Amino acid sequence: TEAWGPDDDEPRPHRGPVKVRVPAKINLHLGVGPLRPDGYHELNTVYHAISLFDELTARRGDTLTLTMEGEGTGELALDESNLIIRAARALAARRQVPAFARLHLRKSIPLAGGLAGGSADAAATLIACDLLWGLGMSRDELAEVGAELGSDVPFLLHGGTALGTGHGEAVSPILARPTVWHWVVAIADGGLSTPAVYRELDRLRAADQPAPPVPLGGTDRLMAAMRQRDPEVLGEALGNDLQAAALSLRPQLADVLKAGHEAGALAGLVSGSGPTCVFLAADAAHAQEVADGLSAARVCRAVVTARGPQPGARVT
Ligand code: ATP
């Protein structure tokens, strides 16, 4: 299918189907500042896209419809609350075109897992509908629409490894020599609500006990570690201010972190607001070894290996 006319560069509507793949994100460093008056926390984060993907297909239609299959989709409403529908409507409203499409999601990113699956789906929708409707918008323009849908949407449009500031929506890519990092992802049973984890962090910080979360410093150390391209060094620089709060709400996560350590991981941490935990391995074979050890410990629902960085949402 031709997306562009032969004689001009004007973007044209696409006949469809348009298939978009989008990665999950983890935070290599997640520094959480104080609560701002607008209800957000000031973040200092290093985002990293890994090879765990959702896939969105967009076809032409004469109304807006959504179907879903896969991980956790039975628990997700198909109505106007769904981030996919909201993304399609927001894009159509921005360019004043009708929000007509038949959308189908194949989900692998666990729901409410701290891997930004919802933001990933919104990012995939923006890329797919932009092409289907022939809008020709840049990634930066789409990121502007996306930031209103979820803090992680701009990152998931860009992918790779990037610095996130503000409440995470302001992203700047980290330009580093290409290095592949190997991860083991421990998927938990059931999700954790991101707002609840932030509230718990505020509570722990206010109470300052029994175990005061140690606030992370800046992202400099993490970025310096990445430049060394040594997984042992990177492992020592990983950190997440939300980890104490996630552990407080879900104490079993301590068993997962311990099992990963015992399976030989170089480092492990809670991903974002959890409950997914991620472990760093030295190479692909080591990642498989850690994954096998972690599976055998029976402390989580599923274990997968992944590689990062990955590109953001893109047409396949
Ligand atoms: P984050 O890491 O960004 O905090 P998360 O990975 O913990 O997010 P998500 O899977 O992104 O959590 O979803 C959070 C909530 O968003 C879900 O519990 C659900 O209520 C809502 N939601 C709406 N639409 C979607 C969607 N298409 N996919 C996933 N979640 C959605």
JSON list of N, CA, C and O and ligand atoms in Angstrom, two decimals, residues 25 27 54 66 68 75-77 81-86 105 107 109-122 151-152 156 191-195 198 271-276, ligand 1:
[
{"chain": "A", "resi": 25, "resn": "LYS", "atom": "N", "xyz": [8.53, 0.32, 28.67]},
{"chain": "A", "resi": 25, "resn": "LYS", "atom": "CA", "xyz": [9.65, 1.08, 29.22]},
{"chain": "A", "resi": 25, "resn": "LYS", "atom": "C", "xyz": [9.99, 0.58, 30.62]},
{"chain": "A", "resi": 25, "resn": "LYS", "atom": "O", "xyz": [9.13, 0.07, 31.35]},
{"chain": "A", "resi": 27, "resn": "ASN", "atom": "N", "xyz": [12.58, 2.16, 33.97]},
{"chain": "A", "resi": 27, "resn": "ASN", "atom": "CA", "xyz": [13.34, 3.35, 34.40]},
{"chain": "A", "resi": 27, "resn": "ASN", "atom": "C", "xyz": [14.64, 2.86, 35.01]},
{"chain": "A", "resi": 27, "resn": "ASN", "atom": "O", "xyz": [14.63, 2.14, 35.99]},
{"chain": "A", "resi": 54, "resn": "ASP", "atom": "N", "xyz": [3.68, -4.32, 22.60]},
{"chain": "A", "resi": 54, "resn": "ASP", "atom": "CA", "xyz": [2.27, -4.39, 22.22]},
{"chain": "A", "resi": 54, "resn": "ASP", "atom": "C", "xyz": [2.21, -4.06, 20.72]},
{"chain": "A", "resi": 54, "resn": "ASP", "atom": "O", "xyz": [3.10, -3.41, 20.18]},
{"chain": "A", "resi": 66, "resn": "LEU", "atom": "N", "xyz": [-12.78, -0.52, 18.81]},
{"chain": "A", "resi": 66, "resn": "LEU", "atom": "CA", "xyz": [-11.57, -1.11, 19.39]},
{"chain": "A", "resi": 66, "resn": "LEU", "atom": "C", "xyz": [-11.85, -2.55, 19.81]},
{"chain": "A", "resi": 66, "resn": "LEU", "atom": "O", "xyz": [-12.87, -2.84, 20.43]},
{"chain": "A", "resi": 68, "resn": "MET", "atom": "N", "xyz": [-9.51, -6.03, 21.49]},
{"chain": "A", "resi": 68, "resn": "MET", "atom": "CA", "xyz": [-8.23, -6.30, 22.13]},
{"chain": "A", "resi": 68, "resn": "MET", "atom": "C", "xyz": [-8.10, -7.79, 22.42]},
{"chain": "A", "resi": 68, "resn": "MET", "atom": "O", "xyz": [-9.08, -8.47, 22.66]},
{"chain": "A", "resi": 75, "resn": "GLU", "atom": "N", "xyz": [-9.58, -7.20, 31.62]},
{"chain": "A", "resi": 75, "resn": "GLU", "atom": "CA", "xyz": [-9.86, -6.25, 32.71]},
{"chain": "A", "resi": 75, "resn": "GLU", "atom": "C", "xyz": [-9.98, -4.81, 32.21]},
{"chain": "A", "resi": 75, "resn": "GLU", "atom": "O", "xyz": [-10.23, -3.90, 32.99]},
{"chain": "A", "resi": 76, "resn": "LEU", "atom": "N", "xyz": [-9.77, -4.61, 30.91]},
{"chain": "A", "resi": 76, "resn": "LEU", "atom": "CA", "xyz": [-9.75, -3.24, 30.38]},
{"chain": "A", "resi": 76, "resn": "LEU", "atom": "C", "xyz": [-11.05, -2.92, 29.66]},
{"chain": "A", "resi": 76, "resn": "LEU", "atom": "O", "xyz": [-11.51, -3.70, 28.83]},
{"chain": "A", "resi": 77, "resn": "ALA", "atom": "N", "xyz": [-11.62, -1.75, 29.94]},
{"chain": "A", "resi": 77, "resn": "ALA", "atom": "CA", "xyz": [-12.84, -1.33, 29.26]},
{"chain": "A", "resi": 77, "resn": "ALA", "atom": "C", "xyz": [-12.50, -0.92, 27.83]},
{"chain": "A", "resi": 77, "resn": "ALA", "atom": "O", "xyz": [-11.40, -0.45, 27.55]},
{"chain": "A", "resi": 81, "resn": "SER", "atom": "N", "xyz": [-12.88, 5.47, 28.22]},
{"chain": "A", "resi": 81, "resn": "SER", "atom": "CA", "xyz": [-11.82, 5.54, 29.24]},
{"chain": "A", "resi": 81, "resn": "SER", "atom": "C", "xyz": [-10.53, 4.90, 28.73]},
{"chain": "A", "resi": 81, "resn": "SER", "atom": "O", "xyz": [-9.46, 5.13, 29.28]},
{"chain": "A", "resi": 82, "resn": "ASN", "atom": "N", "xyz": [-10.63, 4.08, 27.70]},
{"chain": "A", "resi": 82, "resn": "ASN", "atom": "CA", "xyz": [-9.44, 3.39, 27.20]},
{"chain": "A", "resi": 82, "resn": "ASN", "atom": "C", "xyz": [-8.48, 4.38, 26.55]},
{"chain": "A", "resi": 82, "resn": "ASN", "atom": "O", "xyz": [-8.88, 5.23, 25.76]},
{"chain": "A", "resi": 83, "resn": "LEU", "atom": "N", "xyz": [-7.22, 4.26, 26.91]},
{"chain": "A", "resi": 83, "resn": "LEU", "atom": "CA", "xyz": [-6.22, 5.22, 26.41]},
{"chain": "A", "resi": 83, "resn": "LEU", "atom": "C", "xyz": [-6.08, 5.18, 24.89]},
{"chain": "A", "resi": 83, "resn": "LEU", "atom": "O", "xyz": [-5.69, 6.17, 24.28]},
{"chain": "A", "resi": 84, "resn": "ILE", "atom": "N", "xyz": [-6.42, 4.06, 24.27]},
{"chain": "A", "resi": 84, "resn": "ILE", "atom": "CA", "xyz": [-6.35, 3.96, 22.81]},
{"chain": "A", "resi": 84, "resn": "ILE", "atom": "C", "xyz": [-7.44, 4.83, 22.18]},
{"chain": "A", "resi": 84, "resn": "ILE", "atom": "O", "xyz": [-7.18, 5.61, 21.25]},
{"chain": "A", "resi": 85, "resn": "ILE", "atom": "N", "xyz": [-8.64, 4.72, 22.71]},
{"chain": "A", "resi": 85, "resn": "ILE", "atom": "CA", "xyz": [-9.75, 5.54, 22.22]},
{"chain": "A", "resi": 85, "resn": "ILE", "atom": "C", "xyz": [-9.45, 7.02, 22.49]},
{"chain": "A", "resi": 85, "resn": "ILE", "atom": "O", "xyz": [-9.65, 7.89, 21.63]},
{"chain": "A", "resi": 86, "resn": "ARG", "atom": "N", "xyz": [-8.93, 7.29, 23.68]},
{"chain": "A", "resi": 86, "resn": "ARG", "atom": "CA", "xyz": [-8.65, 8.69, 24.03]},
{"chain": "A", "resi": 86, "resn": "ARG", "atom": "C", "xyz": [-7.57, 9.27, 23.12]},
{"chain": "A", "resi": 86, "resn": "ARG", "atom": "O", "xyz": [-7.65, 10.44, 22.73]},
{"chain": "A", "resi": 105, "resn": "LEU", "atom": "N", "xyz": [-5.83, -4.28, 19.27]},
{"chain": "A", "resi": 105, "resn": "LEU", "atom": "CA", "xyz": [-4.61, -4.34, 20.07]},
{"chain": "A", "resi": 105, "resn": "LEU", "atom": "C", "xyz": [-4.27, -5.76, 20.44]},
{"chain": "A", "resi": 105, "resn": "LEU", "atom": "O", "xyz": [-5.11, -6.53, 20.90]},
{"chain": "A", "resi": 107, "resn": "LYS", "atom": "N", "xyz": [-1.92, -7.36, 23.10]},
{"chain": "A", "resi": 107, "resn": "LYS", "atom": "CA", "xyz": [-1.19, -6.87, 24.26]},
{"chain": "A", "resi": 107, "resn": "LYS", "atom": "C", "xyz": [-0.29, -7.93, 24.87]},
{"chain": "A", "resi": 107, "resn": "LYS", "atom": "O", "xyz": [-0.71, -9.05, 25.12]},
{"chain": "A", "resi": 109, "resn": "ILE", "atom": "N", "xyz": [2.36, -6.41, 27.10]},
{"chain": "A", "resi": 109, "resn": "ILE", "atom": "CA", "xyz": [2.87, -5.65, 28.24]},
{"chain": "A", "resi": 109, "resn": "ILE", "atom": "C", "xyz": [1.84, -5.78, 29.38]},
{"chain": "A", "resi": 109, "resn": "ILE", "atom": "O", "xyz": [0.67, -5.44, 29.19]},
{"chain": "A", "resi": 110, "resn": "PRO", "atom": "N", "xyz": [2.27, -6.31, 30.54]},
{"chain": "A", "resi": 110, "resn": "PRO", "atom": "CA", "xyz": [1.29, -6.53, 31.61]},
{"chain": "A", "resi": 110, "resn": "PRO", "atom": "C", "xyz": [0.63, -5.23, 32.08]},
{"chain": "A", "resi": 110, "resn": "PRO", "atom": "O", "xyz": [1.24, -4.17, 32.07]},
{"chain": "A", "resi": 111, "resn": "LEU", "atom": "N", "xyz": [-0.62, -5.37, 32.46]},
{"chain": "A", "resi": 111, "resn": "LEU", "atom": "CA", "xyz": [-1.44, -4.24, 32.87]},
{"chain": "A", "resi": 111, "resn": "LEU", "atom": "C", "xyz": [-1.02, -3.74, 34.25]},
{"chain": "A", "resi": 111, "resn": "LEU", "atom": "O", "xyz": [-0.77, -4.55, 35.15]},
{"chain": "A", "resi": 112, "resn": "ALA", "atom": "N", "xyz": [-0.96, -2.41, 34.38]},
{"chain": "A", "resi": 112, "resn": "ALA", "atom": "CA", "xyz": [-0.61, -1.78, 35.67]},
{"chain": "A", "resi": 112, "resn": "ALA", "atom": "C", "xyz": [0.65, -2.42, 36.25]},
{"chain": "A", "resi": 112, "resn": "ALA", "atom": "O", "xyz": [0.75, -2.69, 37.43]},
{"chain": "A", "resi": 113, "resn": "GLY", "atom": "N", "xyz": [1.63, -2.64, 35.36]},
{"chain": "A", "resi": 113, "resn": "GLY", "atom": "CA", "xyz": [2.84, -3.35, 35.75]},
{"chain": "A", "resi": 113, "resn": "GLY", "atom": "C", "xyz": [4.04, -2.47, 36.02]},
{"chain": "A", "resi": 113, "resn": "GLY", "atom": "O", "xyz": [5.11, -2.97, 36.37]},
{"chain": "A", "resi": 114, "resn": "GLY", "atom": "N", "xyz": [3.90, -1.16, 35.82]},
{"chain": "A", "resi": 114, "resn": "GLY", "atom": "CA", "xyz": [5.06, -0.28, 35.96]},
{"chain": "A", "resi": 114, "resn": "GLY", "atom": "C", "xyz": [5.91, -0.26, 34.70]},
{"chain": "A", "resi": 114, "resn": "GLY", "atom": "O", "xyz": [7.05, 0.17, 34.70]},
{"chain": "A", "resi": 115, "resn": "LEU", "atom": "N", "xyz": [5.32, -0.75, 33.59]},
{"chain": "A", "resi": 115, "resn": "LEU", "atom": "CA", "xyz": [6.03, -0.80, 32.31]},
{"chain": "A", "resi": 115, "resn": "LEU", "atom": "C", "xyz": [5.41, 0.15, 31.29]},
{"chain": "A", "resi": 115, "resn": "LEU", "atom": "O", "xyz": [5.76, 0.13, 30.12]},
{"chain": "A", "resi": 116, "resn": "ALA", "atom": "N", "xyz": [4.47, 0.97, 31.76]},
{"chain": "A", "resi": 116, "resn": "ALA", "atom": "CA", "xyz": [3.83, 1.99, 30.93]},
{"chain": "A", "resi": 116, "resn": "ALA", "atom": "C", "xyz": [3.07, 1.44, 29.73]},
{"chain": "A", "resi": 116, "resn": "ALA", "atom": "O", "xyz": [3.06, 2.04, 28.66]},
{"chain": "A", "resi": 117, "resn": "GLY", "atom": "N", "xyz": [2.43, 0.30, 29.93]},
{"chain": "A", "resi": 117, "resn": "GLY", "atom": "CA", "xyz": [1.66, -0.31, 28.83]},
{"chain": "A", "resi": 117, "resn": "GLY", "atom": "C", "xyz": [0.57, 0.60, 28.28]},
{"chain": "A", "resi": 117, "resn": "GLY", "atom": "O", "xyz": [0.39, 0.66, 27.06]},
{"chain": "A", "resi": 118, "resn": "GLY", "atom": "N", "xyz": [-0.12, 1.29, 29.14]},
{"chain": "A", "resi": 118, "resn": "GLY", "atom": "CA", "xyz": [-1.20, 2.18, 28.69]},
{"chain": "A", "resi": 118, "resn": "GLY", "atom": "C", "xyz": [-0.65, 3.31, 27.84]},
{"chain": "A", "resi": 118, "resn": "GLY", "atom": "O", "xyz": [-1.17, 3.63, 26.76]},
{"chain": "A", "resi": 119, "resn": "SER", "atom": "N", "xyz": [0.43, 3.92, 28.29]},
{"chain": "A", "resi": 119, "resn": "SER", "atom": "CA", "xyz": [1.08, 4.99, 27.52]},
{"chain": "A", "resi": 119, "resn": "SER", "atom": "C", "xyz": [1.63, 4.44, 26.21]},
{"chain": "A", "resi": 119, "resn": "SER", "atom": "O", "xyz": [1.60, 5.12, 25.18]},
{"chain": "A", "resi": 120, "resn": "ALA", "atom": "N", "xyz": [2.13, 3.21, 26.24]},
{"chain": "A", "resi": 120, "resn": "ALA", "atom": "CA", "xyz": [2.64, 2.58, 25.02]},
{"chain": "A", "resi": 120, "resn": "ALA", "atom": "C", "xyz": [1.53, 2.45, 23.99]},
{"chain": "A", "resi": 120, "resn": "ALA", "atom": "O", "xyz": [1.70, 2.77, 22.81]},
{"chain": "A", "resi": 121, "resn": "ASP", "atom": "N", "xyz": [0.36, 2.01, 24.43]},
{"chain": "A", "resi": 121, "resn": "ASP", "atom": "CA", "xyz": [-0.76, 1.83, 23.51]},
{"chain": "A", "resi": 121, "resn": "ASP", "atom": "C", "xyz": [-1.23, 3.18, 22.94]},
{"chain": "A", "resi": 121, "resn": "ASP", "atom": "O", "xyz": [-1.59, 3.28, 21.77]},
{"chain": "A", "resi": 122, "resn": "ALA", "atom": "N", "xyz": [-1.21, 4.20, 23.79]},
{"chain": "A", "resi": 122, "resn": "ALA", "atom": "CA", "xyz": [-1.58, 5.54, 23.32]},
{"chain": "A", "resi": 122, "resn": "ALA", "atom": "C", "xyz": [-0.57, 6.01, 22.26]},
{"chain": "A", "resi": 122, "resn": "ALA", "atom": "O", "xyz": [-0.96, 6.54, 21.22]},
{"chain": "A", "resi": 151, "resn": "SER", "atom": "N", "xyz": [2.12, 10.64, 31.05]},
{"chain": "A", "resi": 151, "resn": "SER", "atom": "CA", "xyz": [3.47, 11.21, 31.16]},
{"chain": "A", "resi": 151, "resn": "SER", "atom": "C", "xyz": [4.49, 10.44, 30.32]},
{"chain": "A", "resi": 151, "resn": "SER", "atom": "O", "xyz": [5.49, 11.01, 29.90]},
{"chain": "A", "resi": 152, "resn": "ASP", "atom": "N", "xyz": [4.28, 9.15, 30.11]},
{"chain": "A", "resi": 152, "resn": "ASP", "atom": "CA", "xyz": [5.27, 8.33, 29.42]},
{"chain": "A", "resi": 152, "resn": "ASP", "atom": "C", "xyz": [5.07, 8.28, 27.91]},
{"chain": "A", "resi": 152, "resn": "ASP", "atom": "O", "xyz": [5.88, 7.69, 27.20]},
{"chain": "A", "resi": 156, "resn": "LEU", "atom": "N", "xyz": [7.62, 7.02, 24.76]},
{"chain": "A", "resi": 156, "resn": "LEU", "atom": "CA", "xyz": [7.33, 5.81, 23.97]},
{"chain": "A", "resi": 156, "resn": "LEU", "atom": "C", "xyz": [7.19, 6.11, 22.48]},
{"chain": "A", "resi": 156, "resn": "LEU", "atom": "O", "xyz": [7.26, 5.21, 21.66]},
{"chain": "A", "resi": 191, "resn": "GLY", "atom": "N", "xyz": [-1.67, -6.06, 39.33]},
{"chain": "A", "resi": 191, "resn": "GLY", "atom": "CA", "xyz": [-0.94, -4.81, 39.14]},
{"chain": "A", "resi": 191, "resn": "GLY", "atom": "C", "xyz": [-0.84, -4.00, 40.42]},
{"chain": "A", "resi": 191, "resn": "GLY", "atom": "O", "xyz": [-1.28, -4.43, 41.48]},
{"chain": "A", "resi": 192, "resn": "LEU", "atom": "N", "xyz": [-0.21, -2.84, 40.28]},
{"chain": "A", "resi": 192, "resn": "LEU", "atom": "CA", "xyz": [-0.16, -1.85, 41.37]},
{"chain": "A", "resi": 192, "resn": "LEU", "atom": "C", "xyz": [-0.61, -0.53, 40.75]},
{"chain": "A", "resi": 192, "resn": "LEU", "atom": "O", "xyz": [-0.20, -0.20, 39.65]},
{"chain": "A", "resi": 193, "resn": "SER", "atom": "N", "xyz": [-1.43, 0.20, 41.48]},
{"chain": "A", "resi": 193, "resn": "SER", "atom": "CA", "xyz": [-1.90, 1.49, 40.97]},
{"chain": "A", "resi": 193, "resn": "SER", "atom": "C", "xyz": [-0.79, 2.53, 41.15]},
{"chain": "A", "resi": 193, "resn": "SER", "atom": "O", "xyz": [-0.28, 2.73, 42.25]},
{"chain": "A", "resi": 194, "resn": "THR", "atom": "N", "xyz": [-0.43, 3.18, 40.04]},
{"chain": "A", "resi": 194, "resn": "THR", "atom": "CA", "xyz": [0.65, 4.17, 40.10]},
{"chain": "A", "resi": 194, "resn": "THR", "atom": "C", "xyz": [0.35, 5.29, 41.11]},
{"chain": "A", "resi": 194, "resn": "THR", "atom": "O", "xyz": [1.21, 5.61, 41.94]},
{"chain": "A", "resi": 195, "resn": "PRO", "atom": "N", "xyz": [-0.86, 5.90, 41.08]},
{"chain": "A", "resi": 195, "resn": "PRO", "atom": "CA", "xyz": [-1.14, 6.95, 42.07]},
{"chain": "A", "resi": 195, "resn": "PRO", "atom": "C", "xyz": [-1.01, 6.44, 43.51]},
{"chain": "A", "resi": 195, "resn": "PRO", "atom": "O", "xyz": [-0.53, 7.16, 44.39]},
{"chain": "A", "resi": 198, "resn": "TYR", "atom": "N", "xyz": [2.67, 6.41, 44.50]},
{"chain": "A", "resi": 198, "resn": "TYR", "atom": "CA", "xyz": [3.15, 7.77, 44.81]},
{"chain": "A", "resi": 198, "resn": "TYR", "atom": "C", "xyz": [2.62, 8.25, 46.16]},
{"chain": "A", "resi": 198, "resn": "TYR", "atom": "O", "xyz": [3.36, 8.87, 46.94]},
{"chain": "A", "resi": 271, "resn": "SER", "atom": "N", "xyz": [10.48, -1.95, 38.60]},
{"chain": "A", "resi": 271, "resn": "SER", "atom": "CA", "xyz": [10.32, -1.10, 37.42]},
{"chain": "A", "resi": 271, "resn": "SER", "atom": "C", "xyz": [9.25, -0.05, 37.67]},
{"chain": "A", "resi": 271, "resn": "SER", "atom": "O", "xyz": [8.10, -0.39, 37.93]},
{"chain": "A", "resi": 272, "resn": "GLY", "atom": "N", "xyz": [9.62, 1.21, 37.61]},
{"chain": "A", "resi": 272, "resn": "GLY", "atom": "CA", "xyz": [8.65, 2.29, 37.81]},
{"chain": "A", "resi": 272, "resn": "GLY", "atom": "C", "xyz": [7.90, 2.11, 39.11]},
{"chain": "A", "resi": 272, "resn": "GLY", "atom": "O", "xyz": [8.49, 1.93, 40.17]},
{"chain": "A", "resi": 273, "resn": "SER", "atom": "N", "xyz": [6.57, 2.11, 39.02]},
{"chain": "A", "resi": 273, "resn": "SER", "atom": "CA", "xyz": [5.75, 1.96, 40.22]},
{"chain": "A", "resi": 273, "resn": "SER", "atom": "C", "xyz": [5.49, 0.50, 40.55]},
{"chain": "A", "resi": 273, "resn": "SER", "atom": "O", "xyz": [4.74, 0.20, 41.49]},
{"chain": "A", "resi": 274, "resn": "GLY", "atom": "N", "xyz": [6.11, -0.42, 39.79]},
{"chain": "A", "resi": 274, "resn": "GLY", "atom": "CA", "xyz": [5.94, -1.84, 40.06]},
{"chain": "A", "resi": 274, "resn": "GLY", "atom": "C", "xyz": [4.57, -2.33, 39.63]},
{"chain": "A", "resi": 274, "resn": "GLY", "atom": "O", "xyz": [3.78, -1.58, 39.07]},
{"chain": "A", "resi": 275, "resn": "PRO", "atom": "N", "xyz": [4.28, -3.62, 39.89]},
{"chain": "A", "resi": 275, "resn": "PRO", "atom": "CA", "xyz": [5.07, -4.59, 40.64]},
{"chain": "A", "resi": 275, "resn": "PRO", "atom": "C", "xyz": [6.09, -5.37, 39.80]},
{"chain": "A", "resi": 275, "resn": "PRO", "atom": "O", "xyz": [6.75, -6.25, 40.34]},
{"chain": "A", "resi": 276, "resn": "THR", "atom": "N", "xyz": [6.23, -5.06, 38.51]},
{"chain": "A", "resi": 276, "resn": "THR", "atom": "CA", "xyz": [7.24, -5.77, 37.72]},
{"chain": "A", "resi": 276, "resn": "THR", "atom": "C", "xyz": [8.63, -5.45, 38.27]},
{"chain": "A", "resi": 276, "resn": "THR", "atom": "O", "xyz": [8.91, -4.30, 38.62]},
{"chain": "B", "resi": 1, "resn": "ATP", "atom": "P1", "xyz": [3.03, 3.47, 34.42]},
{"chain": "B", "resi": 1, "resn": "ATP", "atom": "O1", "xyz": [4.29, 2.67, 34.44]},
{"chain": "B", "resi": 1, "resn": "ATP", "atom": "O2", "xyz": [2.94, 4.44, 33.27]},
{"chain": "B", "resi": 1, "resn": "ATP", "atom": "O3", "xyz": [2.63, 4.05, 35.70]},
{"chain": "B", "resi": 1, "resn": "ATP", "atom": "P2", "xyz": [1.63, 1.00, 34.43]},
{"chain": "B", "resi": 1, "resn": "ATP", "atom": "O4", "xyz": [2.47, 0.18, 33.52]},
{"chain": "B", "resi": 1, "resn": "ATP", "atom": "O5", "xyz": [1.77, 0.79, 35.89]},
{"chain": "B", "resi": 1, "resn": "ATP", "atom": "O6", "xyz": [1.85, 2.51, 34.06]},
{"chain": "B", "resi": 1, "resn": "ATP", "atom": "P3", "xyz": [-0.57, 0.74, 32.67]},
{"chain": "B", "resi": 1, "resn": "ATP", "atom": "O7", "xyz": [-0.62, -0.66, 32.19]},
{"chain": "B", "resi": 1, "resn": "ATP", "atom": "O8", "xyz": [0.01, 1.77, 31.78]},
{"chain": "B", "resi": 1, "resn": "ATP", "atom": "O9", "xyz": [0.14, 0.81, 34.09]},
{"chain": "B", "resi": 1, "resn": "ATP", "atom": "O10", "xyz": [-2.06, 1.14, 33.01]},
{"chain": "B", "resi": 1, "resn": "ATP", "atom": "C1", "xyz": [-2.48, 1.91, 34.08]},
{"chain": "B", "resi": 1, "resn": "ATP", "atom": "C2", "xyz": [-4.00, 2.00, 34.02]},
{"chain": "B", "resi": 1, "resn": "ATP", "atom": "O11", "xyz": [-4.40, 2.72, 32.85]},
{"chain": "B", "resi": 1, "resn": "ATP", "atom": "C3", "xyz": [-4.71, 0.67, 33.91]},
{"chain": "B", "resi": 1, "resn": "ATP", "atom": "O12", "xyz": [-4.92, 0.06, 35.13]},
{"chain": "B", "resi": 1, "resn": "ATP", "atom": "C4", "xyz": [-6.04, 1.07, 33.25]},
{"chain": "B", "resi": 1, "resn": "ATP", "atom": "O13", "xyz": [-6.97, 1.43, 34.24]},
{"chain": "B", "resi": 1, "resn": "ATP", "atom": "C5", "xyz": [-5.71, 2.32, 32.45]},
{"chain": "B", "resi": 1, "resn": "ATP", "atom": "N1", "xyz": [-5.79, 2.09, 30.99]},
{"chain": "B", "resi": 1, "resn": "ATP", "atom": "C6", "xyz": [-6.60, 2.67, 30.13]},
{"chain": "B", "resi": 1, "resn": "ATP", "atom": "N2", "xyz": [-6.41, 2.26, 28.88]},
{"chain": "B", "resi": 1, "resn": "ATP", "atom": "C7", "xyz": [-5.43, 1.38, 28.91]},
{"chain": "B", "resi": 1, "resn": "ATP", "atom": "C8", "xyz": [-4.77, 0.58, 27.92]},
{"chain": "B", "resi": 1, "resn": "ATP", "atom": "N3", "xyz": [-5.08, 0.62, 26.62]},
{"chain": "B", "resi": 1, "resn": "ATP", "atom": "N4", "xyz": [-3.81, -0.24, 28.34]},
{"chain": "B", "resi": 1, "resn": "ATP", "atom": "C9", "xyz": [-3.46, -0.29, 29.64]},
{"chain": "B", "resi": 1, "resn": "ATP", "atom": "N5", "xyz": [-4.04, 0.43, 30.61]},
{"chain": "B", "resi": 1, "resn": "ATP", "atom": "C10", "xyz": [-5.02, 1.27, 30.26]}
]
